[in-house]
Short mmCIF file of C-alpha atoms in Angstrom, two decimals:
data_model
loop_
_atom_site.label_atom_id
_atom_site.label_comp_id
_atom_site.label_asym_id
_atom_site.label_seq_id
_atom_site.Cartn_x
_atom_site.Cartn_y
_atom_site.Cartn_z
CA MET X 1 0.00 0.00 0.00
CA LYS X 2 1.77 3.03 -1.33
CA LEU X 3 0.40 5.43 1.29
CA LEU X 4 1.96 3.40 4.11
CA GLU X 5 5.23 2.75 2.27
CA ASP X 6 5.61 6.45 1.53
CA ARG X 7 4.93 7.36 5.13
CA MET X 8 7.49 4.83 6.33
CA GLN X 9 10.08 6.28 3.94
CA LYS X 10 9.29 9.78 5.20
CA ASP X 11 8.77 9.32 8.95
CA GLY X 12 9.88 5.78 9.76
CA LYS X 13 13.37 4.59 10.58
CA ALA X 14 15.12 1.44 9.40
CA LEU X 15 17.57 0.34 12.08
CA PRO X 16 19.40 -2.74 10.76
CA PRO X 17 19.42 -5.58 11.34
CA ASP X 18 15.76 -5.82 12.28
CA ILE X 19 14.24 -2.78 13.99
CA ILE X 20 11.57 -0.77 12.20
CA LYS X 21 10.64 2.42 13.99
CA VAL X 22 7.21 3.75 13.12
CA ASP X 23 6.38 5.19 16.51
CA SER X 24 5.62 8.67 15.18
CA PHE X 25 2.47 7.45 13.43
CA LEU X 26 1.69 3.78 14.09
CA ASN X 27 2.55 2.45 17.52
CA HIS X 28 3.16 5.19 20.06
CA GLN X 29 1.91 8.37 18.48
CA LEU X 30 -1.05 7.43 16.27
CA ASP X 31 -2.01 9.23 13.07
CA VAL X 32 -5.68 8.34 13.14
CA ALA X 33 -6.34 9.53 9.57
CA LEU X 34 -3.60 7.24 8.25
CA ILE X 35 -4.79 4.35 10.39
CA ASP X 36 -8.31 4.84 9.05
CA GLU X 37 -6.91 4.41 5.54
CA LEU X 38 -5.23 1.16 6.62
CA GLY X 39 -8.57 0.04 8.06
CA LYS X 40 -10.31 0.88 4.78
CA GLU X 41 -7.82 -1.17 2.78
CA ILE X 42 -8.23 -4.11 5.17
CA TYR X 43 -11.99 -3.87 4.80
CA ASN X 44 -11.78 -3.74 1.01
CA ARG X 45 -9.57 -6.81 0.90
CA PHE X 46 -11.62 -8.95 3.31
CA SER X 47 -15.14 -7.67 2.67
CA ASP X 48 -16.01 -10.98 0.97
CA CYS X 49 -15.29 -13.03 4.10
CA LYS X 50 -18.38 -12.52 6.28
CA VAL X 51 -16.17 -11.47 9.16
CA THR X 52 -18.07 -11.39 12.47
CA LYS X 53 -15.24 -10.34 14.74
CA ILE X 54 -11.82 -8.74 14.64
CA LEU X 55 -9.20 -10.11 16.98
CA THR X 56 -6.02 -8.26 17.88
CA VAL X 57 -3.68 -8.13 20.84
CA GLU X 58 -2.99 -5.17 23.09
CA ALA X 59 -1.78 -2.56 22.59
CA SER X 60 -0.60 -1.36 19.17
CA GLY X 61 -3.09 -3.42 17.18
CA ILE X 62 -6.14 -1.85 18.78
CA ALA X 63 -6.29 1.35 16.74
CA ILE X 64 -6.00 -0.41 13.36
CA ALA X 65 -8.48 -3.08 14.49
CA CYS X 66 -11.05 -0.41 15.42
CA SER X 67 -10.62 1.44 12.12
CA ALA X 68 -11.31 -1.78 10.21
CA ALA X 69 -14.09 -2.99 12.53
CA ARG X 70 -16.06 0.24 12.04
CA LEU X 71 -16.38 -0.61 8.33
CA PHE X 72 -17.16 -4.30 8.86
CA GLY X 73 -19.73 -3.31 11.49
CA VAL X 74 -18.37 -5.92 13.91
CA PRO X 75 -16.80 -5.78 17.39
CA VAL X 76 -13.10 -5.86 18.14
CA VAL X 77 -11.77 -8.25 20.74
CA PHE X 78 -8.30 -7.48 21.99
CA ALA X 79 -6.42 -10.31 23.63
CA LYS X 80 -4.68 -9.25 26.82
CA LYS X 81 -1.16 -10.12 27.86
CA GLY X 82 -0.32 -11.47 31.25
CA GLU X 83 1.50 -14.09 33.19
CA ARG X 84 -0.14 -17.48 33.08
CA LYS X 85 -0.36 -17.73 36.87
CA ASN X 86 -2.40 -14.51 37.04
CA ILE X 87 -4.99 -15.41 34.44
CA ALA X 88 -8.26 -16.23 36.12
CA GLY X 89 -11.68 -16.92 34.73
CA ASP X 90 -12.96 -18.54 31.63
CA ASN X 91 -10.41 -17.64 29.00
CA TYR X 92 -8.71 -19.07 25.96
CA THR X 93 -4.97 -18.78 26.43
CA ALA X 94 -1.93 -19.02 24.18
CA ASP X 95 1.74 -18.58 24.95
CA SER X 96 3.90 -16.30 22.89
CA TYR X 97 7.41 -14.96 22.89
CA SER X 98 8.45 -11.48 21.86
CA PHE X 99 11.86 -11.38 20.20
CA THR X 100 11.71 -7.58 20.28
CA HIS X 101 11.39 -7.51 24.04
CA GLY X 102 12.98 -10.87 24.82
CA THR X 103 10.02 -11.83 27.00
CA SER X 104 7.53 -14.66 27.19
CA TYR X 105 3.93 -13.94 27.93
CA THR X 106 0.51 -15.50 27.76
CA MET X 107 -2.29 -14.02 25.71
CA PHE X 108 -5.83 -14.53 26.82
CA ALA X 109 -9.30 -13.75 25.59
CA SER X 110 -12.63 -14.46 27.22
CA LYS X 111 -14.51 -17.48 25.95
CA LYS X 112 -17.59 -15.27 25.87
CA TYR X 113 -16.31 -13.14 23.02
CA ILE X 114 -14.85 -15.63 20.54
CA THR X 115 -17.19 -18.53 19.82
CA ALA X 116 -17.68 -21.34 17.31
CA ASP X 117 -20.12 -19.12 15.42
CA ASP X 118 -17.47 -16.53 14.65
CA THR X 119 -15.48 -15.85 11.52
CA VAL X 120 -12.50 -13.95 12.82
CA LEU X 121 -10.09 -11.60 11.09
CA VAL X 122 -6.79 -11.15 12.90
CA VAL X 123 -5.43 -7.60 12.72
CA ASP X 124 -2.07 -6.43 14.02
CA ASP X 125 0.50 -3.74 13.46
CA PHE X 126 3.51 -6.01 12.88
CA LEU X 127 4.29 -9.48 11.60
CA ALA X 128 7.84 -10.62 12.29
CA ASP X 129 8.46 -14.21 13.37
CA GLY X 130 4.72 -14.88 13.52
CA ASN X 131 4.57 -15.90 17.19
CA ALA X 132 1.91 -13.38 18.19
CA THR X 133 -0.21 -14.13 15.14
CA LEU X 134 0.01 -17.87 15.75
CA ALA X 135 -1.02 -17.34 19.38
CA LEU X 136 -4.10 -15.44 18.17
CA LYS X 137 -4.78 -18.30 15.72
CA LYS X 138 -4.62 -20.77 18.60
CA ILE X 139 -7.28 -18.79 20.47
CA ILE X 140 -9.49 -18.88 17.36
CA ASP X 141 -8.87 -22.61 16.88
CA ASP X 142 -9.58 -23.37 20.53
CA ALA X 143 -12.88 -21.50 20.22
CA GLY X 144 -13.80 -23.59 17.18
CA ALA X 145 -14.15 -20.35 15.24
CA GLN X 146 -13.11 -19.81 11.64
CA LEU X 147 -10.02 -17.78 10.73
CA ALA X 148 -10.80 -15.45 7.83
CA GLY X 149 -7.19 -14.35 7.55
CA CYS X 150 -4.61 -11.98 8.93
CA ALA X 151 -4.31 -8.31 8.09
CA ILE X 152 -1.06 -6.72 9.10
CA ALA X 153 0.24 -3.19 8.69
CA VAL X 154 3.98 -3.93 8.43
CA GLU X 155 5.53 -7.31 7.69
CA LYS X 156 9.21 -7.87 8.27
CA GLY X 157 9.68 -9.85 5.07
CA PHE X 158 13.20 -10.79 6.12
CA GLN X 159 11.82 -12.75 9.09
CA SER X 160 9.98 -16.03 8.90
CA GLY X 161 6.45 -15.24 10.06
CA GLY X 162 4.86 -14.31 6.75
CA LYS X 163 6.16 -17.41 4.95
CA LYS X 164 5.19 -19.64 7.86
CA LEU X 165 1.58 -18.40 7.85
CA ARG X 166 1.20 -18.47 4.07
CA ASP X 167 2.64 -22.01 3.96
CA MET X 168 -0.12 -23.01 6.38
CA GLY X 169 -2.65 -21.77 3.83
CA ILE X 170 -3.60 -18.70 5.83
CA ARG X 171 -4.65 -15.67 3.84
CA VAL X 172 -2.22 -12.93 4.86
CA LEU X 173 -2.54 -9.31 3.82
CA SER X 174 0.47 -7.17 4.72
CA LEU X 175 -0.01 -3.55 3.75
CA ALA X 176 3.76 -3.07 3.55
CA ILE X 177 6.39 -5.80 3.39
CA VAL X 178 9.93 -4.73 4.18
CA ASP X 179 12.32 -7.08 2.40
CA SER X 180 15.52 -5.30 3.33
CA MET X 181 16.83 -2.42 5.42
CA GLU X 182 20.34 -2.37 4.01
CA GLY X 183 22.06 0.93 4.63
CA GLY X 184 19.11 2.04 6.74
CA VAL X 185 16.82 2.23 3.70
CA PHE X 186 13.53 0.39 3.43
CA THR X 187 13.15 -1.83 0.39
CA PHE X 188 9.56 -2.95 0.00
CA ARG X 189 8.36 -6.13 -1.66
CA GLU X 190 6.34 -5.50 -4.79
CA GLN X 191 2.80 -6.71 -4.34
CA ASN X 192 -0.06 -7.10 -6.80
CA ASP X 193 -2.76 -4.97 -5.21
CA MET Q 1 -24.32 10.27 29.20
CA LYS Q 2 -27.48 8.27 28.99
CA LEU Q 3 -26.31 6.02 26.16
CA LEU Q 4 -23.38 4.75 28.24
CA GLU Q 5 -25.37 4.47 31.48
CA ASP Q 6 -28.06 2.47 29.70
CA ARG Q 7 -25.48 0.17 28.15
CA MET Q 8 -23.86 -0.38 31.54
CA GLN Q 9 -27.24 -1.26 33.06
CA LYS Q 10 -27.90 -3.68 30.22
CA ASP Q 11 -24.52 -5.31 29.60
CA GLY Q 12 -22.28 -4.25 32.48
CA LYS Q 13 -21.91 -5.89 35.84
CA ALA Q 14 -21.63 -4.23 39.24
CA LEU Q 15 -19.55 -6.45 41.50
CA PRO Q 16 -19.44 -4.79 44.94
CA PRO Q 17 -17.46 -3.41 46.55
CA ASP Q 18 -15.59 -1.86 43.64
CA ILE Q 19 -15.46 -3.89 40.44
CA ILE Q 20 -17.25 -2.61 37.36
CA LYS Q 21 -17.28 -5.10 34.51
CA VAL Q 22 -17.78 -3.55 31.08
CA ASP Q 23 -15.62 -5.98 29.16
CA SER Q 24 -18.35 -6.89 26.68
CA PHE Q 25 -18.25 -3.44 25.10
CA LEU Q 26 -15.54 -1.18 26.54
CA ASN Q 27 -12.30 -2.85 27.58
CA HIS Q 28 -11.93 -6.32 26.12
CA GLN Q 29 -14.57 -6.65 23.46
CA LEU Q 30 -15.04 -3.20 21.92
CA ASP Q 31 -18.31 -1.89 20.52
CA VAL Q 32 -16.79 0.57 18.09
CA ALA Q 33 -20.12 2.31 17.32
CA LEU Q 34 -20.67 2.99 21.02
CA ILE Q 35 -17.08 4.11 21.49
CA ASP Q 36 -17.47 6.50 18.55
CA GLU Q 37 -20.43 8.06 20.38
CA LEU Q 38 -18.27 8.50 23.48
CA GLY Q 39 -15.62 10.13 21.29
CA LYS Q 40 -18.23 12.47 19.84
CA GLU Q 41 -19.39 13.56 23.28
CA ILE Q 42 -15.79 14.15 24.37
CA TYR Q 43 -15.21 16.26 21.27
CA ASN Q 44 -18.37 18.29 21.84
CA ARG Q 45 -17.39 19.04 25.42
CA PHE Q 46 -13.77 20.01 24.74
CA SER Q 47 -14.02 21.50 21.26
CA ASP Q 48 -13.39 24.98 22.73
CA CYS Q 49 -9.97 24.00 24.11
CA LYS Q 50 -7.67 24.07 21.05
CA VAL Q 51 -6.52 20.55 21.83
CA THR Q 52 -3.39 19.58 19.85
CA LYS Q 53 -2.90 16.08 21.20
CA ILE Q 54 -4.76 13.33 23.01
CA LEU Q 55 -2.84 11.38 25.61
CA THR Q 56 -3.97 8.02 26.95
CA VAL Q 57 -2.30 4.95 28.37
CA GLU Q 58 -2.27 1.48 26.92
CA ALA Q 59 -4.42 -0.47 26.40
CA SER Q 60 -8.11 0.19 27.08
CA GLY Q 61 -7.94 3.94 26.56
CA ILE Q 62 -6.68 3.69 22.98
CA ALA Q 63 -10.00 3.02 21.25
CA ILE Q 64 -11.81 5.92 22.93
CA ALA Q 65 -8.83 8.21 22.38
CA CYS Q 66 -8.81 7.41 18.64
CA SER Q 67 -12.57 8.01 18.32
CA ALA Q 68 -12.17 11.45 19.89
CA ALA Q 69 -8.92 12.32 18.09
CA ARG Q 70 -10.53 11.72 14.69
CA LEU Q 71 -12.95 14.58 15.40
CA PHE Q 72 -10.34 16.91 16.87
CA GLY Q 73 -8.08 16.15 13.91
CA VAL Q 74 -5.11 15.58 16.22
CA PRO Q 75 -2.82 12.61 16.95
CA VAL Q 76 -3.17 10.22 19.86
CA VAL Q 77 -0.15 9.43 21.99
CA PHE Q 78 -0.50 6.37 24.16
CA ALA Q 79 1.83 6.10 27.11
CA LYS Q 80 3.35 2.67 27.49
CA LYS Q 81 3.70 0.68 30.67
CA GLY Q 82 6.93 -0.92 31.72
CA GLU Q 83 9.40 -1.45 34.48
CA ARG Q 84 11.56 1.56 35.16
CA LYS Q 85 14.79 -0.39 34.64
CA ASN Q 86 13.74 -1.33 31.10
CA ILE Q 87 12.85 2.13 29.88
CA ALA Q 88 15.51 3.39 27.54
CA GLY Q 89 15.68 6.46 25.40
CA ASP Q 90 14.42 9.94 25.71
CA ASN Q 91 11.13 9.55 27.56
CA TYR Q 92 9.03 11.29 30.12
CA THR Q 93 8.23 8.82 32.89
CA ALA Q 94 5.75 8.66 35.74
CA ASP Q 95 5.15 5.97 38.33
CA SER Q 96 1.70 4.64 38.96
CA TYR Q 97 0.04 1.94 41.00
CA SER Q 98 -2.93 -0.12 39.93
CA PHE Q 99 -5.23 -1.02 42.81
CA THR Q 100 -7.16 -3.28 40.45
CA HIS Q 101 -4.09 -5.36 39.69
CA GLY Q 102 -2.09 -4.63 42.83
CA THR Q 103 0.95 -3.75 40.74
CA SER Q 104 3.29 -0.81 40.39
CA TYR Q 105 4.46 0.25 36.99
CA THR Q 106 6.08 3.13 35.18
CA MET Q 107 4.38 4.92 32.34
CA PHE Q 108 6.50 6.48 29.67
CA ALA Q 109 6.02 8.58 26.58
CA SER Q 110 8.60 9.85 24.13
CA LYS Q 111 9.70 13.45 24.57
CA LYS Q 112 9.29 13.81 20.83
CA TYR Q 113 5.51 13.52 20.96
CA ILE Q 114 4.48 15.69 23.90
CA THR Q 115 6.08 19.12 23.83
CA ALA Q 116 5.73 22.55 25.40
CA ASP Q 117 3.67 23.64 22.38
CA ASP Q 118 0.94 21.08 23.09
CA THR Q 119 -2.45 21.45 24.67
CA VAL Q 120 -3.24 17.91 25.76
CA LEU Q 121 -6.52 16.22 26.52
CA VAL Q 122 -6.20 13.11 28.67
CA VAL Q 123 -8.62 10.33 27.70
CA ASP Q 124 -9.09 7.06 29.53
CA ASP Q 125 -11.70 4.38 30.09
CA PHE Q 126 -11.73 4.46 33.90
CA LEU Q 127 -11.11 6.91 36.72
CA ALA Q 128 -10.89 5.29 40.16
CA ASP Q 129 -8.26 6.51 42.60
CA GLY Q 130 -6.78 8.81 40.00
CA ASN Q 131 -3.26 7.37 40.00
CA ALA Q 132 -3.10 6.67 36.28
CA THR Q 133 -4.57 10.06 35.40
CA LEU Q 134 -2.12 11.86 37.69
CA ALA Q 135 0.75 9.96 36.10
CA LEU Q 136 -0.41 11.18 32.68
CA LYS Q 137 -0.65 14.70 34.11
CA LYS Q 138 2.94 14.43 35.34
CA ILE Q 139 4.09 13.57 31.80
CA ILE Q 140 2.25 16.63 30.49
CA ASP Q 141 3.69 18.85 33.24
CA ASP Q 142 7.21 17.54 32.66
CA ALA Q 143 6.85 18.37 28.98
CA GLY Q 144 5.78 21.91 29.84
CA ALA Q 145 2.58 21.28 27.91
CA GLN Q 146 -0.86 22.51 28.87
CA LEU Q 147 -3.50 20.14 30.25
CA ALA Q 148 -6.87 20.85 28.63
CA GLY Q 149 -8.66 18.41 30.91
CA CYS Q 150 -9.51 14.77 31.42
CA ALA Q 151 -12.23 12.88 29.59
CA ILE Q 152 -13.15 9.57 31.14
CA ALA Q 153 -15.72 6.99 30.16
CA VAL Q 154 -16.54 5.58 33.61
CA GLU Q 155 -15.73 7.22 36.92
CA LYS Q 156 -15.95 5.26 40.13
CA GLY Q 157 -17.57 8.09 42.07
CA PHE Q 158 -17.18 6.15 45.31
CA GLN Q 159 -13.39 6.32 44.97
CA SER Q 160 -11.29 9.42 45.47
CA GLY Q 161 -9.84 10.15 42.02
CA GLY Q 162 -12.56 12.39 40.64
CA LYS Q 163 -12.69 14.62 43.72
CA LYS Q 164 -8.89 14.77 43.87
CA LEU Q 165 -8.59 15.97 40.27
CA ARG Q 166 -11.48 18.44 40.49
CA ASP Q 167 -10.06 19.88 43.72
CA MET Q 168 -6.85 20.54 41.80
CA GLY Q 169 -8.85 22.66 39.38
CA ILE Q 170 -8.65 20.13 36.55
CA ARG Q 171 -11.58 20.01 34.18
CA VAL Q 172 -12.89 16.45 34.38
CA LEU Q 173 -15.58 15.02 32.14
CA SER Q 174 -16.81 11.59 33.17
CA LEU Q 175 -19.42 10.24 30.78
CA ALA Q 176 -20.85 8.04 33.54
CA ILE Q 177 -20.21 8.39 37.27
CA VAL Q 178 -21.09 5.37 39.38
CA ASP Q 179 -21.90 6.54 42.90
CA SER Q 180 -22.97 3.20 44.29
CA MET Q 181 -23.19 -0.46 43.39
CA GLU Q 182 -25.27 -1.57 46.34
CA GLY Q 183 -27.01 -4.84 45.68
CA GLY Q 184 -25.14 -5.17 42.41
CA VAL Q 185 -27.06 -2.27 40.86
CA PHE Q 186 -25.41 0.79 39.33
CA THR Q 187 -26.56 4.11 40.74
CA PHE Q 188 -25.30 6.95 38.57
CA ARG Q 189 -24.59 10.50 39.69
CA GLU Q 190 -26.90 13.03 38.09
CA GLN Q 191 -24.95 15.39 35.91
CA ASN Q 192 -25.95 18.61 34.18
CA ASP Q 193 -25.11 17.84 30.59
#
């Protein structure tokens, strides 16, 4: 999506080997108008899927998820992060590991809000190694719900997550795929929009 | 705000002495249409303030903040939560304590995104003892920015935060103020809208 790629070139920072800084518009300060455009593109690309719910994980995915959900006319559920020992109540849980932060955590979502009747679109800001996305998929699987696909703002194309998910037959939309950051410059993968 | 009070009566749960469950529409599953109405009310009530930025804290405040920010035409900044020892870089920091979770944490926000030129509206889902709101105020003060006020979805009127902030001369808008939960029933404070 050219709008996002252009914004990353202008305001983002490529910090080799693997850090993409987009905190001026996507995951600390939020440019709501831009995020609404991302939501619109996600809606356009998944409007054929009879999505009943959007699932994301706190915190950076929430804004994009809401911008898309408004157009689908469905609720957002955001999985929370915690330590397994502190998670009470009737929740689906899935363990994940953040390479960025070097920490393990457990995601959880109430069984009330993802059910076997749902067709769920996963939305998140980043796809890197795929751990977070696969944890969200586990929650959907455990609920007996259907996974419509995954819509991601920025995919680190030089990490394994995107390939892993696509090889599993999951429909993955990444609005920008960074294939290289050599010399601190983003090189985006060409995509057939 | 009648719309929110009615929704709390219908889908919320009052768990005395102090737990308000609104996770089916406000802080786990998100009813984006409702949240947009909250954002609209916040905009209407603070549209005279020349707000340049909306500040919230991850994670539940983000959706409401975005719905309001869209109307103001300004960015959202969401403060992140972490442990003080892990916070690197050029950030404003403020310590807070969550009575709900019984945990201390440090909020931080990049110095790049809150500056002395800003007039900042604080937006959050809950106001209880006021610790989180005061931590956000500290970030704004440290930046030399102006605090336009605080817009909150649900105030626990039986806790001290609202009084504390109003006694400091801060303009506080709470869209619903719960004064009592006796017998598991919400009693809302009458407000002159």
